[in-house]
Structures are given as C-alpha cells and as structure tokens.
C-alpha angles and dihedrals in degrees: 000000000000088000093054092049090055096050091053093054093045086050088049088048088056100046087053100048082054088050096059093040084054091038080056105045097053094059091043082061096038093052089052100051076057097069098039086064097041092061099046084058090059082070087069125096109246114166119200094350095060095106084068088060095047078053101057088050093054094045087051101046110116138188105352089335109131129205116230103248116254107255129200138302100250095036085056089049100052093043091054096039094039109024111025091037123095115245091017126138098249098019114170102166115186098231134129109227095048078067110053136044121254120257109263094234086058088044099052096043083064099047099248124130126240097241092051090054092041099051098038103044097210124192125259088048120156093287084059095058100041088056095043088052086046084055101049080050094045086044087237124162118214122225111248092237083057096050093098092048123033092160087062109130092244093066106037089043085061101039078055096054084043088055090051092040088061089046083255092149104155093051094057099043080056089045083048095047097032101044102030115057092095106079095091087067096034086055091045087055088060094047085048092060098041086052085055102044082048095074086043107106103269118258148149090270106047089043086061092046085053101051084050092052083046090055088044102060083045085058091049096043089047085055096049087052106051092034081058083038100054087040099063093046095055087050 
C-alpha cells in the first residue's frame, strides 16, 4: 500500500512538473507574439505619440531579443511622411501584396494581364484578400487608414499575437509561414532607396532621410527576427 501511495504521488509530481514546463512555455510564447506585434506597430504612423510605441516594443522584449532604439523626433517623422507613406519619394510601405505579383485567375476576371500584375505589384492582391476574409471571420474591424491595405504588417502582426493569445497556434505559425516570406524583399527595398539617395548631392535633408531609411531596415531586421523567432518556438 505504502508503495502504491508513493507511486501515485510520484505520478502527481511529475504531472505537475509537466504542468509548469507547459504553463511556461506558453508565456514564453505569448510574450513573444508580443513583440512581434510590438514591432509591426512600429510600422504605423504615429506622430508625436510614436516614443509610446518604441516603448511597448522595449517592455515587451523577451529572452536576446533586442528593441530597436527610439530615434528622434525628426528622423521618425521623415521615415512615417516619406518612407511608410504611400506615394511618397522614397515610399516602402510594409505591406504583403506590393510584394508579391497577383494570381493569374484574379488577374484575368479584371481584365489585367499577368505581366502587368507581376511586374507592378499593385495593393488589394490575393494576401489582401485572404486577410480581409480572416477579419470578417475573426469579426474584426479594419482601421480606415488600413483599408487599402489589409495585408499591411500592423494588422497581420497582431492577428498573429490574437491567434497565440487563444492557444491557435496553429493558426499563427500559418499566418507566420503563409503572410511573411516577403521581408527580404521589403528590406532590400530600403536599401534600394538609401543606394539611390547616396548619389543624391549631400545635405542636411537627405542626411536625415538617410538616417530614416536606415531606421527603417533596423525595424525590418528586428521583424524578421522575431517573425523567425516566434516561429521556432510554435513548432
């Protein structure tokens, strides 16, 4: 008898040892879709409020992971009016379908050819309608400035970190794999731009556009990271 009894309580120690690895687990994963999140928002346009944000994204940095520092005022402002704004000069707007080329069957039931899709990378492509159609089943209202652009990095970054939240884990690691294997081209847009403001004449302006292309590719290293980061740990 005393032999069963101490079977069963070695059985219930164990449980309970798996219980706290889970339990940890679980926040460790949590507190990374945070960040993840944290970090796509930086992608926003803020205005004045933008060093809250910076913030966010240090309070919710886990394990190595390290926040992008908060730069200054002016740098922050040129990066959101002349790099994450559409039509801009030096526009490199986070967001999936300018990325990558339409479907041909969508393509073809509007009348546009492939190579014109392919070779312009337009909004509202086939990422943008996945995500608008995961929205209407999430119940999920777009921001207005988003509605252009559902696909945009804000939104899906935090549809990732509501997936993990409800223990969806599946869900986020295919939003992860499905809607993010597009930054490489998205950094080597930025670096595009800052090649090209290089052989500009050198003055007080584009040294401060510069400095903003160069925030922005640290934004987009420290996403990729934590998107490659987030993914390991829901596998």
């Amino acid at each position: 008898m005393q032999e069963t009894r101490g079977g069963a309580a070695r059985a219930t120690a164990q449980t309970s040892e798996r219980e706290v690895v889970r339990d940890a687990a679980r926040v460790n994963v949590c507190a990374k879709a945070a960040y993840l999140s944290a970090i796509g928002a930086l992608f926003s346009r803020w205005g004045d409020d933008y060093e809250a944000a910076y913030e966010a994204a240090r309070a919710t940095a886990a394990d190595l992971a390290i926040a992008p520092a908060t730069p200054v005022g002016a740098v922050r402002c040129r990066l959101e009016n002349e790099v994450l704004t559409l039509g801009a000069p030096a526009a490199a707007v986070p967001v999936e379908s300018l990325y990558k080329p339409w479907a041909d069957g969508r393509e073809r039931r509007r009348g546009v050819s492939a190579e014109f899709g392919a070779a312009r990378h337009l909004l509202l492509g086939d990422s943008a309608q996945h995500m608008r159609a995961l929205y209407r089943a999430l119940e999920l209202e777009v921001p207005m400035e988003f509605c252009a652009m559902p696909d945009h990095v804000t939104l899906m970054t935090e549809v990732v970190a509501l997936c993990v939240d409800a223990g969806n884990h599946e869900a986020a690691l295919a939003l992860l794999s499905e809607h993010f294997d597009w930054l490489d081209a998205y950094e080597q847009t930025l670096l595009a731009h800052a090649a090209a403001l290089s052989s500009a004449p050198p003055s007080a302006r584009t040294d401060e556009l510069a400095r903003a292309l160069a925030h922005g590719r640290e934004l987009a290293v420290a996403l990729a990271a934590a998107v490659r980061d987030l993914s390991v740990s829901l596998r």
